[in-house]
Short mmCIF file of N, CA and C and ligand atoms in Angstrom, two decimals:
data_model
loop_
_atom_site.label_atom_id
_atom_site.label_comp_id
_atom_site.label_asym_id
_atom_site.label_seq_id
_atom_site.Cartn_x
_atom_site.Cartn_y
_atom_site.Cartn_z
N MET A 1 121.89 106.99 83.82
CA MET A 1 121.34 106.57 85.11
C MET A 1 121.00 105.08 85.04
N ARG A 2 121.73 104.30 85.80
CA ARG A 2 121.52 102.85 85.79
C ARG A 2 120.33 102.49 86.69
N VAL A 3 119.35 101.81 86.09
CA VAL A 3 118.09 101.51 86.79
C VAL A 3 117.95 100.00 86.98
N VAL A 4 117.70 99.60 88.22
CA VAL A 4 117.34 98.21 88.51
C VAL A 4 115.87 98.18 88.90
N CYS A 5 115.10 97.32 88.25
CA CYS A 5 113.66 97.21 88.54
C CYS A 5 113.40 95.95 89.36
N LEU A 6 112.58 96.10 90.39
CA LEU A 6 112.17 94.96 91.21
C LEU A 6 110.69 94.67 90.96
N ILE A 7 110.38 93.43 90.65
CA ILE A 7 109.01 93.04 90.35
C ILE A 7 108.63 91.77 91.13
N SER A 8 107.31 91.53 91.16
CA SER A 8 106.83 90.25 91.71
C SER A 8 105.80 89.60 90.79
N GLY A 9 105.34 90.33 89.78
CA GLY A 9 104.20 89.81 89.02
C GLY A 9 104.21 90.15 87.55
N GLY A 10 103.05 90.56 87.06
CA GLY A 10 102.82 90.73 85.63
C GLY A 10 103.70 91.75 84.94
N GLY A 11 104.03 92.81 85.66
CA GLY A 11 104.99 93.76 85.13
C GLY A 11 104.50 94.65 83.99
N THR A 12 103.25 95.12 84.07
CA THR A 12 102.82 96.05 83.01
C THR A 12 103.52 97.40 83.13
N ASN A 13 103.82 97.82 84.36
CA ASN A 13 104.60 99.05 84.50
C ASN A 13 106.01 98.86 83.95
N LEU A 14 106.60 97.71 84.23
CA LEU A 14 107.91 97.40 83.65
C LEU A 14 107.84 97.48 82.13
N GLN A 15 106.78 96.92 81.55
CA GLN A 15 106.63 96.95 80.09
C GLN A 15 106.59 98.38 79.57
N ALA A 16 105.90 99.25 80.29
CA ALA A 16 105.86 100.66 79.87
C ALA A 16 107.26 101.27 79.89
N LEU A 17 108.04 100.93 80.91
CA LEU A 17 109.42 101.45 80.98
C LEU A 17 110.25 100.91 79.81
N ILE A 18 110.09 99.62 79.53
CA ILE A 18 110.83 99.00 78.41
C ILE A 18 110.42 99.69 77.10
N ASP A 19 109.12 99.92 76.92
CA ASP A 19 108.64 100.52 75.67
C ASP A 19 109.21 101.94 75.49
N TRP A 20 109.20 102.70 76.56
CA TRP A 20 109.76 104.07 76.46
C TRP A 20 111.26 103.99 76.16
N GLN A 21 111.95 103.06 76.80
CA GLN A 21 113.39 102.92 76.56
C GLN A 21 113.64 102.55 75.11
N THR A 22 112.86 101.59 74.59
CA THR A 22 113.02 101.14 73.20
C THR A 22 112.81 102.29 72.23
N LYS A 23 111.86 103.16 72.56
CA LYS A 23 111.58 104.31 71.68
C LYS A 23 112.54 105.48 71.92
N GLY A 24 113.47 105.32 72.85
CA GLY A 24 114.42 106.40 73.14
C GLY A 24 113.82 107.53 73.94
N LEU A 25 112.76 107.22 74.70
CA LEU A 25 112.03 108.27 75.43
C LEU A 25 112.37 108.32 76.91
N LEU A 26 113.31 107.48 77.35
CA LEU A 26 113.53 107.37 78.79
C LEU A 26 114.70 108.25 79.26
N GLY A 27 115.03 109.26 78.48
CA GLY A 27 116.10 110.19 78.88
C GLY A 27 117.43 109.47 78.98
N ASP A 28 118.14 109.73 80.09
CA ASP A 28 119.45 109.09 80.31
C ASP A 28 119.33 107.82 81.13
N ALA A 29 118.11 107.32 81.27
CA ALA A 29 117.91 106.11 82.09
C ALA A 29 118.09 104.86 81.24
N ALA A 30 118.69 103.84 81.84
CA ALA A 30 118.82 102.53 81.17
C ALA A 30 118.51 101.45 82.19
N ILE A 31 117.57 100.57 81.84
CA ILE A 31 117.25 99.46 82.73
C ILE A 31 118.35 98.41 82.59
N VAL A 32 119.12 98.22 83.67
CA VAL A 32 120.27 97.32 83.56
C VAL A 32 119.95 95.93 84.10
N SER A 33 118.85 95.82 84.85
CA SER A 33 118.47 94.51 85.36
C SER A 33 117.05 94.52 85.89
N VAL A 34 116.39 93.36 85.80
CA VAL A 34 115.07 93.17 86.40
C VAL A 34 115.19 92.00 87.37
N ILE A 35 114.82 92.24 88.61
CA ILE A 35 114.94 91.22 89.66
C ILE A 35 113.54 90.92 90.21
N SER A 36 113.24 89.64 90.33
CA SER A 36 111.95 89.22 90.87
C SER A 36 112.15 88.31 92.08
N ASN A 37 111.25 88.43 93.02
CA ASN A 37 111.28 87.48 94.16
C ASN A 37 110.40 86.26 93.86
N VAL A 38 109.74 86.29 92.69
CA VAL A 38 108.85 85.19 92.29
C VAL A 38 109.32 84.66 90.93
N ALA A 39 109.69 83.38 90.88
CA ALA A 39 110.28 82.82 89.66
C ALA A 39 109.32 82.85 88.48
N SER A 40 108.01 82.73 88.75
CA SER A 40 107.02 82.66 87.67
C SER A 40 106.51 84.04 87.22
N ALA A 41 107.05 85.10 87.77
CA ALA A 41 106.55 86.44 87.43
C ALA A 41 106.67 86.69 85.92
N TYR A 42 105.57 87.07 85.29
CA TYR A 42 105.59 87.26 83.83
C TYR A 42 106.50 88.42 83.42
N GLY A 43 106.68 89.36 84.30
CA GLY A 43 107.59 90.48 84.01
C GLY A 43 108.99 90.02 83.62
N LEU A 44 109.41 88.87 84.12
CA LEU A 44 110.73 88.34 83.76
C LEU A 44 110.78 88.04 82.26
N GLU A 45 109.67 87.53 81.72
CA GLU A 45 109.60 87.25 80.28
C GLU A 45 109.69 88.56 79.49
N ARG A 46 109.01 89.57 79.98
CA ARG A 46 109.04 90.87 79.30
C ARG A 46 110.49 91.38 79.22
N ALA A 47 111.23 91.23 80.33
CA ALA A 47 112.62 91.69 80.36
C ALA A 47 113.47 90.88 79.38
N LYS A 48 113.27 89.57 79.40
CA LYS A 48 114.07 88.69 78.52
C LYS A 48 113.83 89.04 77.05
N LYS A 49 112.56 89.30 76.71
CA LYS A 49 112.23 89.67 75.32
C LYS A 49 112.95 90.95 74.91
N ALA A 50 113.21 91.80 75.89
CA ALA A 50 113.90 93.07 75.60
C ALA A 50 115.41 92.95 75.83
N SER A 51 115.88 91.71 76.03
CA SER A 51 117.31 91.45 76.25
C SER A 51 117.88 92.17 77.48
N ILE A 52 117.05 92.32 78.49
CA ILE A 52 117.50 92.93 79.74
C ILE A 52 117.84 91.78 80.71
N PRO A 53 119.01 91.83 81.34
CA PRO A 53 119.38 90.76 82.29
C PRO A 53 118.35 90.63 83.42
N THR A 54 118.09 89.38 83.81
CA THR A 54 117.13 89.12 84.88
C THR A 54 117.77 88.29 85.99
N ALA A 55 117.15 88.36 87.16
CA ALA A 55 117.58 87.51 88.27
C ALA A 55 116.37 87.22 89.14
N VAL A 56 116.39 86.04 89.77
CA VAL A 56 115.32 85.67 90.70
C VAL A 56 115.96 85.43 92.06
N LEU A 57 115.36 86.03 93.08
CA LEU A 57 115.79 85.77 94.45
C LEU A 57 114.52 85.49 95.26
N SER A 58 114.31 84.23 95.57
CA SER A 58 113.07 83.86 96.27
C SER A 58 113.19 84.13 97.77
N HIS A 59 112.22 84.90 98.29
CA HIS A 59 112.22 85.20 99.72
C HIS A 59 111.99 83.92 100.54
N ARG A 60 111.42 82.90 99.91
CA ARG A 60 111.11 81.66 100.63
C ARG A 60 112.36 80.93 101.10
N LYS A 61 113.48 81.25 100.49
CA LYS A 61 114.72 80.57 100.87
C LYS A 61 115.38 81.21 102.09
N TYR A 62 114.78 82.27 102.61
CA TYR A 62 115.39 82.98 103.74
C TYR A 62 114.51 82.89 104.97
N SER A 63 115.15 82.66 106.10
CA SER A 63 114.38 82.43 107.32
C SER A 63 113.78 83.72 107.86
N ASP A 64 114.38 84.85 107.54
CA ASP A 64 113.74 86.10 107.98
C ASP A 64 113.98 87.22 106.98
N ARG A 65 113.19 88.26 107.19
CA ARG A 65 113.14 89.41 106.27
C ARG A 65 114.50 90.09 106.14
N LEU A 66 115.21 90.19 107.27
CA LEU A 66 116.50 90.88 107.27
C LEU A 66 117.50 90.17 106.35
N LEU A 67 117.53 88.84 106.46
CA LEU A 67 118.48 88.07 105.64
C LEU A 67 118.13 88.17 104.16
N PHE A 68 116.84 88.10 103.85
CA PHE A 68 116.43 88.24 102.45
C PHE A 68 116.82 89.62 101.92
N ASP A 69 116.53 90.65 102.69
CA ASP A 69 116.85 92.01 102.22
C ASP A 69 118.35 92.22 102.06
N GLN A 70 119.14 91.57 102.90
CA GLN A 70 120.61 91.69 102.75
C GLN A 70 121.07 91.03 101.46
N ALA A 71 120.48 89.87 101.17
CA ALA A 71 120.84 89.16 99.92
C ALA A 71 120.37 89.96 98.71
N LEU A 72 119.18 90.52 98.82
CA LEU A 72 118.63 91.32 97.72
C LEU A 72 119.52 92.54 97.47
N ARG A 73 119.93 93.15 98.55
CA ARG A 73 120.78 94.33 98.43
C ARG A 73 122.10 94.00 97.74
N SER A 74 122.71 92.88 98.09
CA SER A 74 123.98 92.59 97.40
C SER A 74 123.76 92.21 95.95
N LEU A 75 122.62 91.58 95.65
CA LEU A 75 122.31 91.29 94.25
C LEU A 75 122.11 92.59 93.46
N ILE A 76 121.33 93.49 94.02
CA ILE A 76 121.07 94.77 93.35
C ILE A 76 122.38 95.54 93.16
N ASP A 77 123.18 95.61 94.22
CA ASP A 77 124.40 96.44 94.16
C ASP A 77 125.42 95.89 93.17
N GLY A 78 125.29 94.60 92.84
CA GLY A 78 126.13 94.03 91.79
C GLY A 78 125.90 94.70 90.44
N TYR A 79 124.76 95.35 90.27
CA TYR A 79 124.43 96.06 89.03
C TYR A 79 124.75 97.55 89.12
N ASP A 80 125.29 97.97 90.26
CA ASP A 80 125.75 99.35 90.45
C ASP A 80 124.66 100.39 90.07
N PRO A 81 123.49 100.30 90.68
CA PRO A 81 122.39 101.16 90.26
C PRO A 81 122.46 102.59 90.79
N ASP A 82 121.96 103.51 90.00
CA ASP A 82 121.73 104.88 90.47
C ASP A 82 120.31 105.01 91.01
N LEU A 83 119.42 104.15 90.50
CA LEU A 83 118.01 104.21 90.90
C LEU A 83 117.45 102.79 90.96
N VAL A 84 116.72 102.51 92.04
CA VAL A 84 116.04 101.22 92.17
C VAL A 84 114.54 101.50 92.10
N VAL A 85 113.88 100.81 91.16
CA VAL A 85 112.48 101.09 90.85
C VAL A 85 111.61 99.90 91.27
N LEU A 86 110.72 100.14 92.22
CA LEU A 86 109.76 99.10 92.61
C LEU A 86 108.60 99.15 91.63
N ALA A 87 108.37 98.06 90.93
CA ALA A 87 107.31 98.02 89.92
C ALA A 87 106.43 96.80 90.17
N GLY A 88 105.59 96.94 91.21
CA GLY A 88 104.77 95.80 91.60
C GLY A 88 105.58 94.78 92.38
N PHE A 89 106.47 95.27 93.23
CA PHE A 89 107.29 94.40 94.09
C PHE A 89 106.55 94.25 95.41
N MET A 90 106.03 93.05 95.65
CA MET A 90 105.08 92.85 96.75
C MET A 90 105.76 92.39 98.04
N ARG A 91 106.73 93.17 98.48
CA ARG A 91 107.41 92.85 99.73
C ARG A 91 107.56 94.12 100.56
N ILE A 92 107.38 93.99 101.85
CA ILE A 92 107.71 95.09 102.77
C ILE A 92 109.22 95.05 102.97
N LEU A 93 109.86 96.20 102.85
CA LEU A 93 111.32 96.24 102.93
C LEU A 93 111.77 96.72 104.31
N THR A 94 112.90 96.17 104.76
CA THR A 94 113.40 96.53 106.09
C THR A 94 113.99 97.94 106.09
N ALA A 95 114.08 98.50 107.30
CA ALA A 95 114.64 99.85 107.46
C ALA A 95 116.07 99.91 106.93
N GLU A 96 116.84 98.85 107.19
CA GLU A 96 118.24 98.81 106.76
C GLU A 96 118.32 98.94 105.23
N PHE A 97 117.46 98.20 104.54
CA PHE A 97 117.44 98.21 103.07
C PHE A 97 117.06 99.60 102.56
N VAL A 98 115.99 100.13 103.11
CA VAL A 98 115.46 101.42 102.65
C VAL A 98 116.48 102.54 102.90
N THR A 99 117.16 102.47 104.04
CA THR A 99 118.15 103.49 104.38
C THR A 99 119.34 103.43 103.41
N HIS A 100 119.73 102.22 103.07
CA HIS A 100 120.86 102.03 102.14
C HIS A 100 120.58 102.71 100.80
N TYR A 101 119.31 102.68 100.37
CA TYR A 101 118.94 103.28 99.07
C TYR A 101 118.26 104.63 99.23
N HIS A 102 118.62 105.35 100.28
CA HIS A 102 118.01 106.65 100.52
C HIS A 102 118.09 107.55 99.27
N ARG A 103 116.92 108.04 98.83
CA ARG A 103 116.81 108.90 97.63
C ARG A 103 117.29 108.20 96.35
N ARG A 104 117.32 106.86 96.40
CA ARG A 104 117.61 106.10 95.17
C ARG A 104 116.54 105.04 94.93
N LEU A 105 115.47 105.05 95.73
CA LEU A 105 114.47 103.98 95.71
C LEU A 105 113.08 104.60 95.55
N ILE A 106 112.39 104.24 94.45
CA ILE A 106 111.06 104.81 94.21
C ILE A 106 110.01 103.71 94.03
N ASN A 107 108.77 104.12 94.26
CA ASN A 107 107.64 103.17 94.13
C ASN A 107 106.49 103.89 93.42
N ILE A 108 105.63 103.08 92.79
CA ILE A 108 104.38 103.64 92.26
C ILE A 108 103.24 102.98 93.01
N HIS A 109 102.29 103.83 93.45
CA HIS A 109 101.19 103.35 94.28
C HIS A 109 99.88 103.77 93.63
N PRO A 110 98.90 102.86 93.56
CA PRO A 110 97.67 103.17 92.81
C PRO A 110 96.61 103.95 93.62
N SER A 111 97.04 105.09 94.15
CA SER A 111 96.08 106.01 94.77
C SER A 111 96.72 107.39 94.81
N LEU A 112 95.90 108.38 95.13
CA LEU A 112 96.44 109.72 95.32
C LEU A 112 96.87 109.82 96.79
N LEU A 113 98.11 109.39 97.06
CA LEU A 113 98.61 109.46 98.44
C LEU A 113 98.55 110.92 98.93
N PRO A 114 98.28 111.18 100.19
CA PRO A 114 98.31 110.21 101.30
C PRO A 114 97.03 109.40 101.48
N LYS A 115 96.10 109.51 100.54
CA LYS A 115 94.89 108.68 100.64
C LYS A 115 95.22 107.23 100.30
N TYR A 116 94.63 106.32 101.01
CA TYR A 116 94.62 104.89 100.68
C TYR A 116 96.01 104.27 100.54
N LYS A 117 96.78 104.38 101.61
CA LYS A 117 98.03 103.60 101.68
C LYS A 117 97.67 102.12 101.75
N GLY A 118 98.58 101.26 101.37
CA GLY A 118 98.33 99.82 101.50
C GLY A 118 97.51 99.26 100.35
N LEU A 119 96.73 98.24 100.66
CA LEU A 119 96.03 97.46 99.62
C LEU A 119 94.61 97.97 99.36
N ASP A 120 93.97 97.40 98.35
CA ASP A 120 92.54 97.66 98.02
C ASP A 120 92.24 99.14 97.81
N THR A 121 93.12 99.83 97.15
CA THR A 121 92.97 101.28 97.00
C THR A 121 91.73 101.64 96.19
N HIS A 122 91.45 100.88 95.13
CA HIS A 122 90.33 101.22 94.24
C HIS A 122 89.00 100.99 94.96
N ARG A 123 88.90 99.87 95.65
CA ARG A 123 87.69 99.56 96.43
C ARG A 123 87.41 100.68 97.44
N ARG A 124 88.47 101.12 98.11
CA ARG A 124 88.30 102.13 99.15
C ARG A 124 87.91 103.48 98.55
N ALA A 125 88.46 103.81 97.39
CA ALA A 125 88.08 105.07 96.72
C ALA A 125 86.61 105.03 96.30
N LEU A 126 86.17 103.89 95.79
CA LEU A 126 84.77 103.75 95.38
C LEU A 126 83.85 103.80 96.60
N ASP A 127 84.23 103.10 97.65
CA ASP A 127 83.40 103.07 98.86
C ASP A 127 83.25 104.46 99.48
N ALA A 128 84.31 105.27 99.33
CA ALA A 128 84.28 106.62 99.92
C ALA A 128 83.47 107.59 99.07
N GLY A 129 83.07 107.17 97.86
CA GLY A 129 82.32 108.06 96.97
C GLY A 129 83.20 109.11 96.31
N ASP A 130 84.49 108.84 96.21
CA ASP A 130 85.41 109.79 95.56
C ASP A 130 85.03 109.96 94.09
N THR A 131 85.32 111.13 93.55
CA THR A 131 85.08 111.36 92.12
C THR A 131 86.39 111.34 91.32
N VAL A 132 87.49 111.35 92.06
CA VAL A 132 88.81 111.34 91.42
C VAL A 132 89.68 110.29 92.10
N ALA A 133 90.37 109.50 91.29
CA ALA A 133 91.37 108.56 91.80
C ALA A 133 92.71 108.91 91.16
N GLY A 134 93.67 108.01 91.21
CA GLY A 134 94.93 108.31 90.56
C GLY A 134 96.06 107.45 91.06
N ALA A 135 97.27 107.87 90.73
CA ALA A 135 98.47 107.13 91.12
C ALA A 135 99.54 108.12 91.57
N THR A 136 100.47 107.59 92.37
CA THR A 136 101.52 108.42 92.97
C THR A 136 102.87 107.73 92.81
N VAL A 137 103.88 108.48 92.38
CA VAL A 137 105.26 107.99 92.46
C VAL A 137 105.90 108.70 93.65
N HIS A 138 106.53 107.91 94.52
CA HIS A 138 107.11 108.50 95.74
C HIS A 138 108.43 107.84 96.10
N TRP A 139 109.23 108.59 96.85
CA TRP A 139 110.45 108.00 97.42
C TRP A 139 110.04 106.99 98.46
N VAL A 140 110.78 105.91 98.55
CA VAL A 140 110.45 104.88 99.53
C VAL A 140 111.21 105.15 100.83
N THR A 141 110.42 105.16 101.91
CA THR A 141 111.00 105.29 103.25
C THR A 141 110.49 104.11 104.07
N GLU A 142 110.91 104.10 105.33
CA GLU A 142 110.55 102.96 106.19
C GLU A 142 109.04 102.82 106.36
N ALA A 143 108.35 103.94 106.45
CA ALA A 143 106.90 103.89 106.65
C ALA A 143 106.21 103.58 105.31
N LEU A 144 105.28 102.64 105.33
CA LEU A 144 104.65 102.15 104.09
C LEU A 144 103.91 103.27 103.34
N ASP A 145 104.28 103.45 102.07
CA ASP A 145 103.60 104.39 101.16
C ASP A 145 103.57 105.83 101.70
N ALA A 146 104.58 106.17 102.51
CA ALA A 146 104.54 107.48 103.18
C ALA A 146 105.73 108.39 102.83
N GLY A 147 106.62 107.96 101.94
CA GLY A 147 107.76 108.80 101.58
C GLY A 147 107.34 110.01 100.77
N ASP A 148 108.24 110.95 100.61
CA ASP A 148 107.92 112.18 99.88
C ASP A 148 107.36 111.87 98.48
N ILE A 149 106.33 112.60 98.14
CA ILE A 149 105.69 112.41 96.83
C ILE A 149 106.53 113.10 95.75
N ILE A 150 106.78 112.38 94.67
CA ILE A 150 107.52 112.95 93.53
C ILE A 150 106.52 113.51 92.52
N GLN A 151 105.55 112.73 92.14
CA GLN A 151 104.55 113.19 91.16
C GLN A 151 103.29 112.33 91.24
N GLN A 152 102.16 112.95 90.89
CA GLN A 152 100.89 112.22 90.89
C GLN A 152 100.17 112.44 89.57
N ILE A 153 99.26 111.51 89.25
CA ILE A 153 98.39 111.69 88.09
C ILE A 153 96.96 111.39 88.53
N GLU A 154 96.06 112.25 88.13
CA GLU A 154 94.65 112.06 88.51
C GLU A 154 93.90 111.35 87.40
N VAL A 155 92.92 110.55 87.81
CA VAL A 155 92.07 109.79 86.89
C VAL A 155 90.63 109.96 87.37
N PRO A 156 89.69 110.24 86.46
CA PRO A 156 88.31 110.40 86.93
C PRO A 156 87.69 109.07 87.36
N ILE A 157 86.83 109.14 88.33
CA ILE A 157 85.97 107.98 88.65
C ILE A 157 84.63 108.27 87.99
N VAL A 158 84.15 107.35 87.19
CA VAL A 158 82.92 107.60 86.42
C VAL A 158 81.77 106.76 86.99
N ALA A 159 80.56 107.14 86.62
CA ALA A 159 79.37 106.42 87.08
C ALA A 159 79.49 104.95 86.71
N ASP A 160 79.06 104.09 87.59
CA ASP A 160 79.07 102.64 87.37
C ASP A 160 80.47 102.03 87.33
N ASP A 161 81.47 102.78 87.75
CA ASP A 161 82.81 102.19 87.81
C ASP A 161 82.81 101.00 88.76
N SER A 162 83.47 99.93 88.36
CA SER A 162 83.71 98.81 89.27
C SER A 162 85.17 98.90 89.71
N GLU A 163 85.51 98.08 90.67
CA GLU A 163 86.90 98.04 91.11
C GLU A 163 87.81 97.73 89.91
N GLU A 164 87.37 96.81 89.08
CA GLU A 164 88.18 96.40 87.93
C GLU A 164 88.32 97.51 86.89
N SER A 165 87.21 98.19 86.59
CA SER A 165 87.28 99.24 85.56
C SER A 165 88.14 100.40 86.05
N LEU A 166 88.01 100.71 87.34
CA LEU A 166 88.83 101.81 87.88
C LEU A 166 90.30 101.42 87.91
N LYS A 167 90.55 100.19 88.32
CA LYS A 167 91.94 99.70 88.38
C LYS A 167 92.59 99.80 86.99
N ALA A 168 91.84 99.41 85.96
CA ALA A 168 92.38 99.43 84.58
C ALA A 168 92.69 100.86 84.15
N ARG A 169 91.79 101.80 84.52
CA ARG A 169 92.01 103.21 84.12
C ARG A 169 93.22 103.79 84.84
N VAL A 170 93.35 103.46 86.13
CA VAL A 170 94.50 103.97 86.90
C VAL A 170 95.80 103.35 86.37
N LEU A 171 95.76 102.05 86.08
CA LEU A 171 96.96 101.36 85.60
C LEU A 171 97.45 101.98 84.29
N GLU A 172 96.51 102.30 83.41
CA GLU A 172 96.89 102.94 82.15
C GLU A 172 97.60 104.28 82.41
N ALA A 173 97.09 105.01 83.39
CA ALA A 173 97.73 106.29 83.74
C ALA A 173 99.11 106.06 84.35
N GLU A 174 99.25 104.99 85.13
CA GLU A 174 100.56 104.66 85.71
C GLU A 174 101.60 104.46 84.62
N HIS A 175 101.14 103.92 83.49
CA HIS A 175 102.08 103.58 82.41
C HIS A 175 102.66 104.81 81.71
N THR A 176 102.08 105.96 81.97
CA THR A 176 102.68 107.22 81.51
C THR A 176 103.45 107.89 82.63
N LEU A 177 102.84 107.86 83.83
CA LEU A 177 103.46 108.56 84.97
C LEU A 177 104.84 108.00 85.31
N TYR A 178 104.96 106.68 85.42
CA TYR A 178 106.23 106.11 85.91
C TYR A 178 107.38 106.37 84.94
N PRO A 179 107.21 106.07 83.64
CA PRO A 179 108.32 106.36 82.73
C PRO A 179 108.68 107.85 82.68
N SER A 180 107.68 108.72 82.76
CA SER A 180 108.00 110.15 82.64
C SER A 180 108.75 110.64 83.88
N VAL A 181 108.42 110.10 85.05
CA VAL A 181 109.17 110.48 86.26
C VAL A 181 110.61 109.98 86.17
N ILE A 182 110.79 108.75 85.70
CA ILE A 182 112.15 108.19 85.62
C ILE A 182 112.97 108.96 84.58
N ARG A 183 112.34 109.31 83.46
CA ARG A 183 113.02 110.16 82.47
C ARG A 183 113.45 111.48 83.13
N ASP A 184 112.53 112.11 83.85
CA ASP A 184 112.83 113.42 84.44
C ASP A 184 113.90 113.33 85.53
N LEU A 185 113.91 112.23 86.28
CA LEU A 185 114.97 112.04 87.28
C LEU A 185 116.32 111.89 86.57
N SER A 186 116.33 111.15 85.46
CA SER A 186 117.58 110.90 84.75
C SER A 186 118.14 112.17 84.12
N LEU A 187 117.23 113.08 83.77
CA LEU A 187 117.66 114.32 83.11
C LEU A 187 117.86 115.46 84.11
N GLY A 188 117.60 115.18 85.39
CA GLY A 188 117.74 116.21 86.41
C GLY A 188 116.60 117.22 86.43
N VAL A 189 115.53 116.95 85.68
CA VAL A 189 114.36 117.82 85.69
C VAL A 189 113.69 117.72 87.06
N ILE A 190 113.73 116.52 87.62
CA ILE A 190 113.33 116.30 89.02
C ILE A 190 114.61 115.96 89.77
N SER A 191 114.82 116.61 90.93
CA SER A 191 116.05 116.31 91.65
C SER A 191 115.80 115.34 92.80
N CYS A 192 116.87 114.67 93.21
CA CYS A 192 116.74 113.63 94.24
C CYS A 192 116.66 114.23 95.64
C1 LIG B 1 100.41 98.59 90.13
O1 LIG B 1 99.07 98.81 90.42
C2 LIG B 1 101.24 99.48 91.00
O2 LIG B 1 100.63 100.70 91.28
C3 LIG B 1 101.38 98.67 92.25
O3 LIG B 1 101.50 97.34 91.83
C4 LIG B 1 100.87 97.20 90.56
C5 LIG B 1 101.87 96.59 89.64
O4 LIG B 1 101.28 96.21 88.42
N1 LIG B 1 102.51 99.11 93.04
P1 LIG B 1 102.19 95.67 87.23
O5 LIG B 1 102.91 94.42 87.73
O6 LIG B 1 103.15 96.75 86.85
O7 LIG B 1 101.23 95.35 86.14
#
């Protein structure tokens, strides 16, 4: 299963995928490329260290979202992917793009969806007095963070948790959830 990862930033989830791949734990999945819309994204360094091909496509060079997404799509399709993995890719994608990758495009979101779509998920969970937080891997559809849920992981919220401490605990859980879902998709344990 050929996997293209899209990133915009630090790429700790990408690092988890690389680590599982290096250890032979990623099933039949192989990361064939990492693409960033931000040239300075540290995740690009992580990919280079693992000898994974990288590419940068800056959205700033495009006058509108549609044109950027069309360019991104042709860049991605040059790698002939079976699965496109959003790993901290901070762009809203157009309907045309999402439809093209129907059941081939996944995202990880730092909440137990359908709770807390969008940003500031940890702050909102703390403000609501929740006792459990978590992360969700889901298929990407046109509606933000609303595609079918593939798998979730729960994380406790503990007394005196701050936004930062909760974020760190959820992120650590993401680093197991995302690689295991991609492994299971590659092995057909989870179907598309
Ligand atoms: C993670 O919190 C993920 O849930 C969200 O973006 C963040 C990416 O972090 N979609 P990283 O770049 O993988 O460290």
